[in-house]
Structures are given as structure tokens and as C-alpha cells.
PDB file of C-alpha atoms in Angstrom:
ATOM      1  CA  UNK A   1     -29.660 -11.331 -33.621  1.00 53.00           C
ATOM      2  CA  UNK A   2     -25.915 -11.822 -32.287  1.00 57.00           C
ATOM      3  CA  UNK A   3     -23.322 -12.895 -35.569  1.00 68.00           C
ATOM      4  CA  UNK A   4     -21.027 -15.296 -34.804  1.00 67.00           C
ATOM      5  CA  UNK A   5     -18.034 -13.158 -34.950  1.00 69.00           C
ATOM      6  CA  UNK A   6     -20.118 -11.045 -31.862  1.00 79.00           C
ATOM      7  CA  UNK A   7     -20.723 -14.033 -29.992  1.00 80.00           C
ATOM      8  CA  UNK A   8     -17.496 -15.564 -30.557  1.00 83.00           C
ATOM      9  CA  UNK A   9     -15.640 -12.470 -29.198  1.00 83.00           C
ATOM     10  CA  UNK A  10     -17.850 -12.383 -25.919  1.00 85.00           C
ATOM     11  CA  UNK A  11     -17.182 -15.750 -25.289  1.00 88.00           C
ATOM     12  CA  UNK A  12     -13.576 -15.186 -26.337  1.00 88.00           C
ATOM     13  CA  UNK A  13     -13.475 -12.095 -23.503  1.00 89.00           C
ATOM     14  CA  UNK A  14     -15.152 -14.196 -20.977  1.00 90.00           C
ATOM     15  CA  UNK A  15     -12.500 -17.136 -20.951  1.00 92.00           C
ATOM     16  CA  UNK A  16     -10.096 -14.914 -20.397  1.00 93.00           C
ATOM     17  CA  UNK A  17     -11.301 -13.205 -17.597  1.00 91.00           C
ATOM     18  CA  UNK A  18     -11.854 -16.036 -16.255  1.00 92.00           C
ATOM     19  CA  UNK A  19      -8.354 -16.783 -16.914  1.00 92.00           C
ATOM     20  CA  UNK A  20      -7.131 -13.873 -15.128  1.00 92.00           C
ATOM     21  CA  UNK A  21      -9.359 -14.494 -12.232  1.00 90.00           C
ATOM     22  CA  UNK A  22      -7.576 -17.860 -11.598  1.00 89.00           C
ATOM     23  CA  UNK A  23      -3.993 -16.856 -12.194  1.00 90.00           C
ATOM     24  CA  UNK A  24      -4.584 -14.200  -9.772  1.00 86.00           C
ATOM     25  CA  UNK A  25      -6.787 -16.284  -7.093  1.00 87.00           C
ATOM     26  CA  UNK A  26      -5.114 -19.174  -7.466  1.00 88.00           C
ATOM     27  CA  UNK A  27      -2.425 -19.112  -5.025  1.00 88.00           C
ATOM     28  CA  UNK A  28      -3.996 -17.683  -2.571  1.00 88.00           C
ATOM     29  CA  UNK A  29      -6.871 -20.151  -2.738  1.00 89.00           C
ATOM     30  CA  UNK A  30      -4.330 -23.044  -2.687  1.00 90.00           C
ATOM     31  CA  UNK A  31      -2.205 -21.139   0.173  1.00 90.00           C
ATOM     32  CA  UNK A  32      -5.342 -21.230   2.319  1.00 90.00           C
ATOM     33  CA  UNK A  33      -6.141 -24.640   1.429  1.00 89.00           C
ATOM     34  CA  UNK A  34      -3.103 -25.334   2.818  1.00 89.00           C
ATOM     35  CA  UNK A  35      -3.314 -23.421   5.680  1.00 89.00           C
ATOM     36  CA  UNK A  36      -6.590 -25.679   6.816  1.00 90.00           C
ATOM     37  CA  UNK A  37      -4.661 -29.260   6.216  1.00 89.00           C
ATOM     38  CA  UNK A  38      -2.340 -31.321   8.602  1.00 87.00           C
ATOM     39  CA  UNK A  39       0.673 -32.745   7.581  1.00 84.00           C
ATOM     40  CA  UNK A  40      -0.154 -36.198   6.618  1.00 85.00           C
ATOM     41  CA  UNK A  41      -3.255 -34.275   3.993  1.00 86.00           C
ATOM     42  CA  UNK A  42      -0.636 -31.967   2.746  1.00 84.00           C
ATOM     43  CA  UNK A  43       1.313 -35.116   1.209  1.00 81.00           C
ATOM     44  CA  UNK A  44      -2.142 -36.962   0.412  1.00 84.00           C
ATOM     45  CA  UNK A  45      -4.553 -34.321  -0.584  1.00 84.00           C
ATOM     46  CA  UNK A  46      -4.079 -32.466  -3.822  1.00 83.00           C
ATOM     47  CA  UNK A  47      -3.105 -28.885  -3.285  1.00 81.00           C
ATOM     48  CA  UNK A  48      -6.312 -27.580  -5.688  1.00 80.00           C
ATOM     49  CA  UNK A  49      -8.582 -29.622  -3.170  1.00 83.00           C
ATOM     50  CA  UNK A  50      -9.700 -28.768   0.557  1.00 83.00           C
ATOM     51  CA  UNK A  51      -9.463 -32.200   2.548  1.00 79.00           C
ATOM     52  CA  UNK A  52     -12.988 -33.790   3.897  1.00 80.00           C
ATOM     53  CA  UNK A  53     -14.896 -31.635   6.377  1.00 79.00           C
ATOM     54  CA  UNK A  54     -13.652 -33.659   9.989  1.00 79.00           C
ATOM     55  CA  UNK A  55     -10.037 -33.440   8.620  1.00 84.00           C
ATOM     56  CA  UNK A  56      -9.892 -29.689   8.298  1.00 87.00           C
ATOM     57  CA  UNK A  57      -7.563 -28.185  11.227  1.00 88.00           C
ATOM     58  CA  UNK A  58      -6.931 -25.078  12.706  1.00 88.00           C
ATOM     59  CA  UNK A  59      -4.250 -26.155  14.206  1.00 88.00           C
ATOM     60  CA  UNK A  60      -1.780 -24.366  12.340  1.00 88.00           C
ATOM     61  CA  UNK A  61      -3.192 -21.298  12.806  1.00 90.00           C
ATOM     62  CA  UNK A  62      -3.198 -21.741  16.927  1.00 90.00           C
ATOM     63  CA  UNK A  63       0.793 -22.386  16.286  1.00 87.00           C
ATOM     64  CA  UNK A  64       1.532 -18.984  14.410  1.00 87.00           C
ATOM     65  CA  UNK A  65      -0.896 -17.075  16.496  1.00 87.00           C
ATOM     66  CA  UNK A  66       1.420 -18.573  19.569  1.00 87.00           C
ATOM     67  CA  UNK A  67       4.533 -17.428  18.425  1.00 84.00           C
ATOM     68  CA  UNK A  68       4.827 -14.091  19.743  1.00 86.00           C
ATOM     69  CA  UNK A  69       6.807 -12.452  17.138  1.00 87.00           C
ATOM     70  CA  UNK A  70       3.596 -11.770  14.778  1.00 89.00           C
ATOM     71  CA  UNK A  71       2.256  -9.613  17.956  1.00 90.00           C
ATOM     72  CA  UNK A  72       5.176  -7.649  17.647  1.00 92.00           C
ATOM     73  CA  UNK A  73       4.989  -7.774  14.170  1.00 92.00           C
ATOM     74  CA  UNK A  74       1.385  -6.569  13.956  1.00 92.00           C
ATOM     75  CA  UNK A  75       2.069  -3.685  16.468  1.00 94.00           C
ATOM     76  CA  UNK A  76       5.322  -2.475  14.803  1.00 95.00           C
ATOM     77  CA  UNK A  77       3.823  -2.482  11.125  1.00 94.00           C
ATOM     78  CA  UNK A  78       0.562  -0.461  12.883  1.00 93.00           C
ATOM     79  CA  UNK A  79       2.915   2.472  14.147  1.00 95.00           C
ATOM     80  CA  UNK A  80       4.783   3.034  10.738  1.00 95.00           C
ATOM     81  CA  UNK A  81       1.404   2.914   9.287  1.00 94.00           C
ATOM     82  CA  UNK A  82      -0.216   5.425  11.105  1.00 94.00           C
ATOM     83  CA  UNK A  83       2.714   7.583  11.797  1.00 95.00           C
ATOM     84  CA  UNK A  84       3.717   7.455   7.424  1.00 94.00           C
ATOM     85  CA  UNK A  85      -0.035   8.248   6.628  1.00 93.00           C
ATOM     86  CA  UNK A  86      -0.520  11.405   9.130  1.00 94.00           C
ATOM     87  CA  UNK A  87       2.558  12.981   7.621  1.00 94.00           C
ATOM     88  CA  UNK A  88       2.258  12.008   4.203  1.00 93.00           C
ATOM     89  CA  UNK A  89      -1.402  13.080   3.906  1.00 93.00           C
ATOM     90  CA  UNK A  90      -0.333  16.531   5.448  1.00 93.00           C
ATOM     91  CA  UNK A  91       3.139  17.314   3.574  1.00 91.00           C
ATOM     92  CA  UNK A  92       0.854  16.099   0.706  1.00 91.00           C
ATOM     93  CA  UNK A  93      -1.608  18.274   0.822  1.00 93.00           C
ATOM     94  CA  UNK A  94       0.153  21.766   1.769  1.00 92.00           C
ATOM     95  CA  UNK A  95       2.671  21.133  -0.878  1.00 91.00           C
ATOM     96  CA  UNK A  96       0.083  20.192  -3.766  1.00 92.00           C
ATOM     97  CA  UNK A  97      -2.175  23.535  -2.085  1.00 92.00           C
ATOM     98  CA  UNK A  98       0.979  25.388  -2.771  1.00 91.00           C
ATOM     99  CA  UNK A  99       1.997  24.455  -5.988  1.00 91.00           C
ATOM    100  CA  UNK A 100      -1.448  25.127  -7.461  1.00 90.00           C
ATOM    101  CA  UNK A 101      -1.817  28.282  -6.052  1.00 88.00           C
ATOM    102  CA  UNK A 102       1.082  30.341  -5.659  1.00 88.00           C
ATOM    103  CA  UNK A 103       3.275  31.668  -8.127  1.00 87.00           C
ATOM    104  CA  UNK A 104       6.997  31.859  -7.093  1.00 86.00           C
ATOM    105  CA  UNK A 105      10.505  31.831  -8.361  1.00 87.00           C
ATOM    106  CA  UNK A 106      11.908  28.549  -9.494  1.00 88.00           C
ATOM    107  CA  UNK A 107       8.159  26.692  -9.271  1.00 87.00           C
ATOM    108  CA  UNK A 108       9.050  24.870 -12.937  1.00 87.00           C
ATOM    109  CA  UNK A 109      12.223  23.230 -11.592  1.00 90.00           C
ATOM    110  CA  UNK A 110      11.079  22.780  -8.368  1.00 87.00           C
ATOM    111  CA  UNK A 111       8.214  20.451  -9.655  1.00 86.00           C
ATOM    112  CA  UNK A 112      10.142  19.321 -12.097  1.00 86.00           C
ATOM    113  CA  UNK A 113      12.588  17.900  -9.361  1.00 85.00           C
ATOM    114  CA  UNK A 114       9.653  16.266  -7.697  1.00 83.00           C
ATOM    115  CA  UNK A 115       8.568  14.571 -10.267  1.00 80.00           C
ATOM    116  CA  UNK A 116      12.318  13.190 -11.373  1.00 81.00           C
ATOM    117  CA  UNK A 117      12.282  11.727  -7.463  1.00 77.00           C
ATOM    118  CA  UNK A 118       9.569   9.605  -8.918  1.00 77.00           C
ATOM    119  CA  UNK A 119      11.291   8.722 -12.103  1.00 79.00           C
ATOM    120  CA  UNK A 120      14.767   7.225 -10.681  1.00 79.00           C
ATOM    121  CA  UNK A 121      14.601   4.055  -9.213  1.00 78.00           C
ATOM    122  CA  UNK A 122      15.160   3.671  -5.424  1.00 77.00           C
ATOM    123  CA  UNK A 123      18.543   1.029  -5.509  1.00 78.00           C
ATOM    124  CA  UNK A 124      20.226   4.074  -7.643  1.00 82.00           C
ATOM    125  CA  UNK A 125      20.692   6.128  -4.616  1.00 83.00           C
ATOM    126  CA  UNK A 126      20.400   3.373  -2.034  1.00 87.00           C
ATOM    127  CA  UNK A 127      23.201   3.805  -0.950  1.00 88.00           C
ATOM    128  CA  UNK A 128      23.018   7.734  -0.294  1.00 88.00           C
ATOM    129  CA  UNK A 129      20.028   7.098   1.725  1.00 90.00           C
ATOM    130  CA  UNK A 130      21.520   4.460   3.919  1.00 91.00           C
ATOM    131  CA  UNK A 131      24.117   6.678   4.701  1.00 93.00           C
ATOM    132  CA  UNK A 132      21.502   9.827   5.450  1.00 92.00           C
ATOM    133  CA  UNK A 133      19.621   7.144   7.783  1.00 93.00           C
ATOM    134  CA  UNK A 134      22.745   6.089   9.804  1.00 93.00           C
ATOM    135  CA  UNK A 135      24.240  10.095  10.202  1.00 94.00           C
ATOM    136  CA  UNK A 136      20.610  10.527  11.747  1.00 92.00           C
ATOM    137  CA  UNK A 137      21.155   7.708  14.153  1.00 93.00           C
ATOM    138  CA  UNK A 138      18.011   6.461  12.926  1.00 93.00           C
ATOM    139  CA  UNK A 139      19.311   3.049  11.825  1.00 94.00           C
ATOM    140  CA  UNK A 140      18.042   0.008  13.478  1.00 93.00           C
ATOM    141  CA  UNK A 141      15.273   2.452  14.718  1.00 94.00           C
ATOM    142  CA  UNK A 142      11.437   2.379  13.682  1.00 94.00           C
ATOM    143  CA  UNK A 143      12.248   5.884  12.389  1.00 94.00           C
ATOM    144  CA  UNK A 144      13.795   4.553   9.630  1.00 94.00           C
ATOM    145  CA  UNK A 145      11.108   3.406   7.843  1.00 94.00           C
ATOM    146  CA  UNK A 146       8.803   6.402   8.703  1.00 94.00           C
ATOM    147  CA  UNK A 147      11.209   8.381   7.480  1.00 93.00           C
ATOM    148  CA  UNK A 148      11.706   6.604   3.730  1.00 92.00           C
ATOM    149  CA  UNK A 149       7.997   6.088   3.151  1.00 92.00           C
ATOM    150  CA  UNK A 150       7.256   9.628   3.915  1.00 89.00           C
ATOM    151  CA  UNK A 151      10.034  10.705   1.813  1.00 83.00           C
ATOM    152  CA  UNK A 152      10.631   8.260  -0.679  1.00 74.00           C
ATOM    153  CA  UNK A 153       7.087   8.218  -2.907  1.00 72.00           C
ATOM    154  CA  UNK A 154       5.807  11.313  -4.078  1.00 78.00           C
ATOM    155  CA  UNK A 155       3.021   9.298  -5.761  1.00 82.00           C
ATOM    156  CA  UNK A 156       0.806  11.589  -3.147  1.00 86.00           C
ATOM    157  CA  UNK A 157       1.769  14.575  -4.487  1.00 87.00           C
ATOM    158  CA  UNK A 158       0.916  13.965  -8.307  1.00 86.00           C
ATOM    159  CA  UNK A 159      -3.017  12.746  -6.662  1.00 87.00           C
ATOM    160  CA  UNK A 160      -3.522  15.873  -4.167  1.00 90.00           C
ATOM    161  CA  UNK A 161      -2.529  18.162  -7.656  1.00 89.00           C
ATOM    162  CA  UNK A 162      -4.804  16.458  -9.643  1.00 86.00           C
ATOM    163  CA  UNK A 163      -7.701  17.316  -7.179  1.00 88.00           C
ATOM    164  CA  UNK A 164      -6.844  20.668  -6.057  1.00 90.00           C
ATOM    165  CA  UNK A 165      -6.237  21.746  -9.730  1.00 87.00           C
ATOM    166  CA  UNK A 166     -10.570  20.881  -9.727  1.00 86.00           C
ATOM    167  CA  UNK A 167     -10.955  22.974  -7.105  1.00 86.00           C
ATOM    168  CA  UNK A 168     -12.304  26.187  -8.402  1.00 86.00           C
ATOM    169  CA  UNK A 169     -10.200  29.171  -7.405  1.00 88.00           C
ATOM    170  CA  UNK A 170     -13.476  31.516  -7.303  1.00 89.00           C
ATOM    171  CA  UNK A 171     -13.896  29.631  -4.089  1.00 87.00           C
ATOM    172  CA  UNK A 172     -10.218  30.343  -2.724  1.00 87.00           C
ATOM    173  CA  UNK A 173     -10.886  34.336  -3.704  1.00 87.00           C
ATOM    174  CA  UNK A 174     -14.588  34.531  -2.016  1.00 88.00           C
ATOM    175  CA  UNK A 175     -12.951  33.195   0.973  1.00 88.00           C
ATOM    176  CA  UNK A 176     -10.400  35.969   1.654  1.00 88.00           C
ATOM    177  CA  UNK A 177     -12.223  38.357   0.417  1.00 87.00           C
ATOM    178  CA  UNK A 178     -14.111  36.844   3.649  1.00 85.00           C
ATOM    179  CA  UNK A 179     -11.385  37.742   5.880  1.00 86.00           C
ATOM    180  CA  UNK A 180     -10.186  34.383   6.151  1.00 86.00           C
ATOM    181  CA  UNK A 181      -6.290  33.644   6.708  1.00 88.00           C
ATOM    182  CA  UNK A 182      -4.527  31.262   4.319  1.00 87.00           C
ATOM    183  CA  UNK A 183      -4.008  28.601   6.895  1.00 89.00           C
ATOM    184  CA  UNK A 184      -8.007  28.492   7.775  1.00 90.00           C
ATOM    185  CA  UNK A 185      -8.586  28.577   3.592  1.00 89.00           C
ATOM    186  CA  UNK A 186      -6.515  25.385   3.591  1.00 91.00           C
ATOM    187  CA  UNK A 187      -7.577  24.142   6.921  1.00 90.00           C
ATOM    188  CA  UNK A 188     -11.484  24.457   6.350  1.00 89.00           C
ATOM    189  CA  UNK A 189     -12.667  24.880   2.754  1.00 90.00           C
ATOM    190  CA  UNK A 190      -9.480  23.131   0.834  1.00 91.00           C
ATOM    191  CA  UNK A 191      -8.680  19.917   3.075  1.00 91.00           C
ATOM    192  CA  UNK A 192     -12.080  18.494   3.665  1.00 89.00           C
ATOM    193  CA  UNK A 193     -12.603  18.832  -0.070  1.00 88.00           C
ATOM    194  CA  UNK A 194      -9.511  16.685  -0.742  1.00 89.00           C
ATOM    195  CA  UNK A 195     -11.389  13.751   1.354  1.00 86.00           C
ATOM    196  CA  UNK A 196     -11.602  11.364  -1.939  1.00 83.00           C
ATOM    197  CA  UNK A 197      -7.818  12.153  -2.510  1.00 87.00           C
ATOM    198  CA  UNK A 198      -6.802  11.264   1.009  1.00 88.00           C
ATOM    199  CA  UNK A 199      -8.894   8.186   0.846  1.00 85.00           C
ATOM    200  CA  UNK A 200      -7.589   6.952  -2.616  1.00 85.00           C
ATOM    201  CA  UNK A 201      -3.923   7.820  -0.809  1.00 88.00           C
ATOM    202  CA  UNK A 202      -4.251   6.072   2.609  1.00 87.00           C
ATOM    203  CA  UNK A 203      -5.459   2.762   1.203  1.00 85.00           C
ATOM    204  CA  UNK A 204      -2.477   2.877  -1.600  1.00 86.00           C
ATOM    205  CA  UNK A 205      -0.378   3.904   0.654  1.00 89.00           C
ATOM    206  CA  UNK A 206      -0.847   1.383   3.177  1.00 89.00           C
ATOM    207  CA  UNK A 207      -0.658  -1.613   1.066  1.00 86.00           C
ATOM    208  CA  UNK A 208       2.163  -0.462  -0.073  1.00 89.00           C
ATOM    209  CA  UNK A 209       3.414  -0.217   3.640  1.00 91.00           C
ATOM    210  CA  UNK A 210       1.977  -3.113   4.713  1.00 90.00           C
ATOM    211  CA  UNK A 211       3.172  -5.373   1.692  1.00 88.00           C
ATOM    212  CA  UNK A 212       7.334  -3.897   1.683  1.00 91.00           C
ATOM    213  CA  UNK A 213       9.748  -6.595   3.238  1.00 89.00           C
ATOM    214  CA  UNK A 214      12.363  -4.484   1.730  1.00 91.00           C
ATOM    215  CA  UNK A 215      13.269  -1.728   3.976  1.00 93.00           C
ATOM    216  CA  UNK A 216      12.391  -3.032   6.980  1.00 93.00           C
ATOM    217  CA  UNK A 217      14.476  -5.844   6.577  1.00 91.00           C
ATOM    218  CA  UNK A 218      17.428  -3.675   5.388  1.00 92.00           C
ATOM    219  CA  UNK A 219      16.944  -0.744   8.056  1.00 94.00           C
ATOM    220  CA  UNK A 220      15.384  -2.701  11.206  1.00 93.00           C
ATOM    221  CA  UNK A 221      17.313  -6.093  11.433  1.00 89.00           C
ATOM    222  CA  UNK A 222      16.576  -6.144  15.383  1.00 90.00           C
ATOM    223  CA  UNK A 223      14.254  -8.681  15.919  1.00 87.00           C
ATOM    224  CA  UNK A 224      12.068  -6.976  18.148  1.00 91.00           C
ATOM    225  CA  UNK A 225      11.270  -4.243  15.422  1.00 92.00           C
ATOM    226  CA  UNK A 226       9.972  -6.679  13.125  1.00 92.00           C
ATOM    227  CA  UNK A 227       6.887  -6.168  10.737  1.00 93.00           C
ATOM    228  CA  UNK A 228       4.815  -8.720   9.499  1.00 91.00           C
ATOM    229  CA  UNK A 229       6.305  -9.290   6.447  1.00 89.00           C
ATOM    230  CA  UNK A 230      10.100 -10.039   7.929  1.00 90.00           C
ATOM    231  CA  UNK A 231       8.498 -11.966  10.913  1.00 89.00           C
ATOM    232  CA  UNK A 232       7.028 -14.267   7.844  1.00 86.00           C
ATOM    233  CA  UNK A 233      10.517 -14.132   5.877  1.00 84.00           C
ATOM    234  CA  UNK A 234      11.899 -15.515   9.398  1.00 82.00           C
ATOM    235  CA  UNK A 235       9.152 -17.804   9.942  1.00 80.00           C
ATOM    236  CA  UNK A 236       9.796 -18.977   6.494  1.00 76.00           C
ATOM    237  CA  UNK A 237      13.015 -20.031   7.640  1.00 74.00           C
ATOM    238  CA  UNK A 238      12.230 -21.750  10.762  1.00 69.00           C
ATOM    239  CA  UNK A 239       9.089 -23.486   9.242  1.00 63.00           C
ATOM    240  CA  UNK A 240      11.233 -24.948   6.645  1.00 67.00           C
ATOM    241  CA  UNK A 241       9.607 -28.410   5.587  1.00 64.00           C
ATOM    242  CA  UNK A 242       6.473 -27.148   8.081  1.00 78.00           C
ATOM    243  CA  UNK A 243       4.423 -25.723   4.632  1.00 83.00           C
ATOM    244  CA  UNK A 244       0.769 -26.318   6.093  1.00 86.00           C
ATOM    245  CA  UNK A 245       2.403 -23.581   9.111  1.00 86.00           C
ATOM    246  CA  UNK A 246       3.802 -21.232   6.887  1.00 86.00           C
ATOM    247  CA  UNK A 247       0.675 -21.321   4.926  1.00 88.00           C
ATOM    248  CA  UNK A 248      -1.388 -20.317   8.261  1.00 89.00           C
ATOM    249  CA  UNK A 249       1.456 -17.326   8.818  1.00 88.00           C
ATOM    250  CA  UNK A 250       1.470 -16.223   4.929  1.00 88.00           C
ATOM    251  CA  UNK A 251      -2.890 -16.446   5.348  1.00 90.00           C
ATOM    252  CA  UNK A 252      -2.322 -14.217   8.941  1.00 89.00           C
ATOM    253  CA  UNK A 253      -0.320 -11.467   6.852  1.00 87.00           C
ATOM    254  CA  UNK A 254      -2.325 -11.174   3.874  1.00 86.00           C
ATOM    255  CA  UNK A 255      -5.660 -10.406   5.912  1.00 86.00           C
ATOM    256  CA  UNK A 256      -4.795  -6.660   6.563  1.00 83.00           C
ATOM    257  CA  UNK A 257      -4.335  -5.917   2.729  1.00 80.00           C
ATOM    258  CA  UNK A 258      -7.076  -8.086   1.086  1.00 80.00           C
ATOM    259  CA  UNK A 259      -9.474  -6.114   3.917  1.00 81.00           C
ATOM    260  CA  UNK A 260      -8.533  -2.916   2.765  1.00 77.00           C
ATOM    261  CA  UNK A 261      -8.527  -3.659  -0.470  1.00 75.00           C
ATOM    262  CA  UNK A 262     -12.389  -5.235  -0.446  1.00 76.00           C
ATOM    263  CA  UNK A 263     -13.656  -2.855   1.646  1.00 73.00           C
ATOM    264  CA  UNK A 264     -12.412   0.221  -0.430  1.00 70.00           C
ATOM    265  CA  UNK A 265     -11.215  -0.851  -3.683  1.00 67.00           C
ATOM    266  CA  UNK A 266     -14.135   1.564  -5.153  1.00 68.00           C
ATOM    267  CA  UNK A 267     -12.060   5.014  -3.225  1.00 64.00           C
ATOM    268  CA  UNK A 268      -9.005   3.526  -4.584  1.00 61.00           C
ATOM    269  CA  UNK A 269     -10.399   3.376  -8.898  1.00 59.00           C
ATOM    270  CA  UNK A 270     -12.508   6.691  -8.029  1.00 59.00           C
ATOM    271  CA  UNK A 271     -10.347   8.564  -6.474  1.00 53.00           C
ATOM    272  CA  UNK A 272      -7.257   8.000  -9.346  1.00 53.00           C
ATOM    273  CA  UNK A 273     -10.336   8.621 -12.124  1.00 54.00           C
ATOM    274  CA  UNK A 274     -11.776  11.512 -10.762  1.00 54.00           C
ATOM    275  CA  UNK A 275      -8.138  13.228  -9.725  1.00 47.00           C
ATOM    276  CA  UNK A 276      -6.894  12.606 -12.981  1.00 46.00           C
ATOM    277  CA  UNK A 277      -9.582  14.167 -15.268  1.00 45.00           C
ATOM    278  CA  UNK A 278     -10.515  17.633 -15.322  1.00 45.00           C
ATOM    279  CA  UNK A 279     -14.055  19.477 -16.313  1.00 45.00           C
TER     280      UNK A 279
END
């Protein structure tokens, strides 16, 4: 039989869990309660309660979906995306391949100034890369962005070392001694086998991406290069006193992440686990 010290510390772990679970759900769950009520429900309806069934609207989501600027916003965040992935997934992966398995001059301080990219904080030398943006013309451009998120977190790099440094090198050796070519080692035998990496790297990646109001809003003012999270910040503005609408437009942006994140949240723990210990 359970003491009471056993059972009081389950019960003690299970409250707060369940503690967590609100903190954490809670404002979304009231945000899309929101999102479903009209104006006159928002005032008389408490904000921890849906209003009755023949009440709830969807009105407020026909309004944001109308405004055109979350199309744009949509498409705009989609390009970065996709563009920032490819190339961060393939600088990734040749420089990680090339670290852990070639010896060269300087390959100590060379890592070492990777990794002290990823110690200083990014307003340090904000103002550095604002001016490297502008000299490239690339301000006010959807280059900018690209350009920052494939440069700007190394995070990649530290995952694709982890899992290469698995990799046995027995398999590297068999396959020149094969006649293959460096490029077709890489190409065949060492890139499909980073597949978990890549995976755990995309999704973090792109909720990162997806989530930064940042520099977009600092580097791509125009309005017609918005993403999703500056059209909200304006539609935040222009909605002021409007909350049941802004609560349709915050529900509209957060869609993208919370899918990726139910869909592959396993890639994402297994990936970092697996990378990060070694047999």
C-alpha cells in the first residue's frame, strides 16, 4: 500500500500540472472565446465562459478574413519561410559535415566563433546589422529577413553536429573506398541520415519565423511586405475598442504554429534527445 507522504506527493504533482496546463491554455482558450462572441456578449458574458449556442458568431472571423492585408500577410510570411528553411537546412548541414570530419587549420577558433554568435545577444550588434542590410540595398526588401534568419541563429548548427558526430565514420571510409566523391558521400549516405535533425530544425525554425514581429517590423515597414504578425500589430491598432475582432485576427495567426506544433511536437523532443546524446 501507498503512505501518505507517496500519495500526498502525487496528488501534490498533479495540481500542479494542472496548474501549468491552465496558465499556459488559458489565454488562448479565453482569446478564442472571444473570438466566437459579439459585442454586446463581450460586455455581458464572462470572458472564462463561451456565450449560449444561437449567440455564438462567426462574424468576426468573416471581417478579418475580408481585410486583405492577412492575404498578404500569409503569402509574405510563406516565402521567408520556405526560402530561410532551404538555406538554413543546407548551410547547416555542409558546415556541421565539415566540422566533424575534416581536420584543418584554425577549426578550434573557428567553432569557437560560431558558437560566441550564439552567446551575444542580437540588440548588441543591432545596429551593425542594420547598417550591413541597408549597404546591401536589401532594406525595406523581403530579403531582409531571409537574410537575418539564415544568418542570425546558429541553433542549426549545434543540432546537425550533434547527429553527424553519431554517424559512424566506418561508413564515411567504406564509401570512398567505394569510389564515391565527397559531394555524393554527403549528398546520398550523410543527408538522408540527418532526416530527424532537419525535421527537429524546420519545425523550430519555423515557429520561430512565424512567431518574430521583431524584424519584420524593423526591416519591412512597407505595408505591402507585411507578415502576419505586423498585419496583427496593425490590426491591433485599427481594432482598438473592436476586442471580439482582434480576437478572431490573434485566433487566424496562431493556427499555423499550434498546427505545427501538434502535429510534430514528438520530431521536435526526439530529435533534440537523440542529437544530443551519444552511444
Amino acid at each position: 500500500m501507498m503512505s501518505y507522504d507517496s500519495i500526498f506527493k502525487k496528488i501534490f504533482r498533479q495540481v500542479i500540472c494542472i496548474c501549468m496546463v491552465l496558465i499556459v491554455t488559458g489565454p488562448i482558450l479565453i482569446t478564442l472565446f472571444a473570438s466566437l462572441k459579439t459585442k454586446t456578449d463581450m460586455a455581458q458574458v464572462s470572458p472564462l465562459l463561451l456565450p449560449s449556442l444561437d449567440r455564438i458568431t462567426l462574424g468576426n472571423y468573416k471581417s478579418v478574413l475580408h481585410n486583405k492585408a492577412i492575404v498578404t500577410g500569409f503569402i509574405n510570411t510563406g516565402i521567408i519561410l520556405v526560402i530561410s528553411l532551404i538555406f538554413n537546412v543546407l548551410l547547416g548541414t555542409i558546415t556541421a559535415f565539415v566540422i566533424e570530419r575534416f581536420q584543418f587549420k584554425f577549426k578550434k577558433i573557428i567553432v569557437g566563433l560560431f558558437f560566441l554568435g550564439m552567446l551575444i545577444p542580437t540588440f548588441v550588434t543591432e545596429i551593425a546589422r542594420f547598417k550591413i542590410i541597408t549597404s546591401l540595398h536589401l532594406y525595406n526588401t523581403l530579403g531582409a529577413p531571409i537574410i537575418i534568419y539564415i544568418a542570425g541563429d546558429l541553433m542549426q548548427l549545434y543540432i546537425y553536429r550533434q547527429f553527424i558526430s553519431r554517424i559512424s565514420v566506418s561508413i564515411d571510409e567504406s564509401a570512398i573506398l567505394d569510389g564515391c566523391s565527397y559531394f555524393t558521400l554527403f549528398g546520398k549516405i550523410i543527408f538522408p541520415l540527418l532526416a530527424p535533425a532537419t525535421a527537429t530544425v524546420c519545425i523550430i525554425k519555423s515557429i520561430a519565423i512565424i512567431n518574430d514581429m521583431y524584424i519584420p517590423y524593423l526591416y519591412m515597414p512597407k505595408n505591402k511586405l507585411r507578415t502576419i504578425t505586423t498585419f496583427l500589430m496593425n490590426y491591433a491598432n485599427a481594432q482598438q475598442g473592436s476586442w471580439e475582432q482582434l480576437a478572431a485576427g490573434i485566433v487566424l495567426v496562431m493556427i499555423p504554429t499550434i498546427g505545427l506544433y501538434i502535429f510534430f511536437q514528438k520530431y521536435i523532443l526526439a530529435g533534440v534527445v537523440s542529437g544530443a546524446v551519444k552511444e
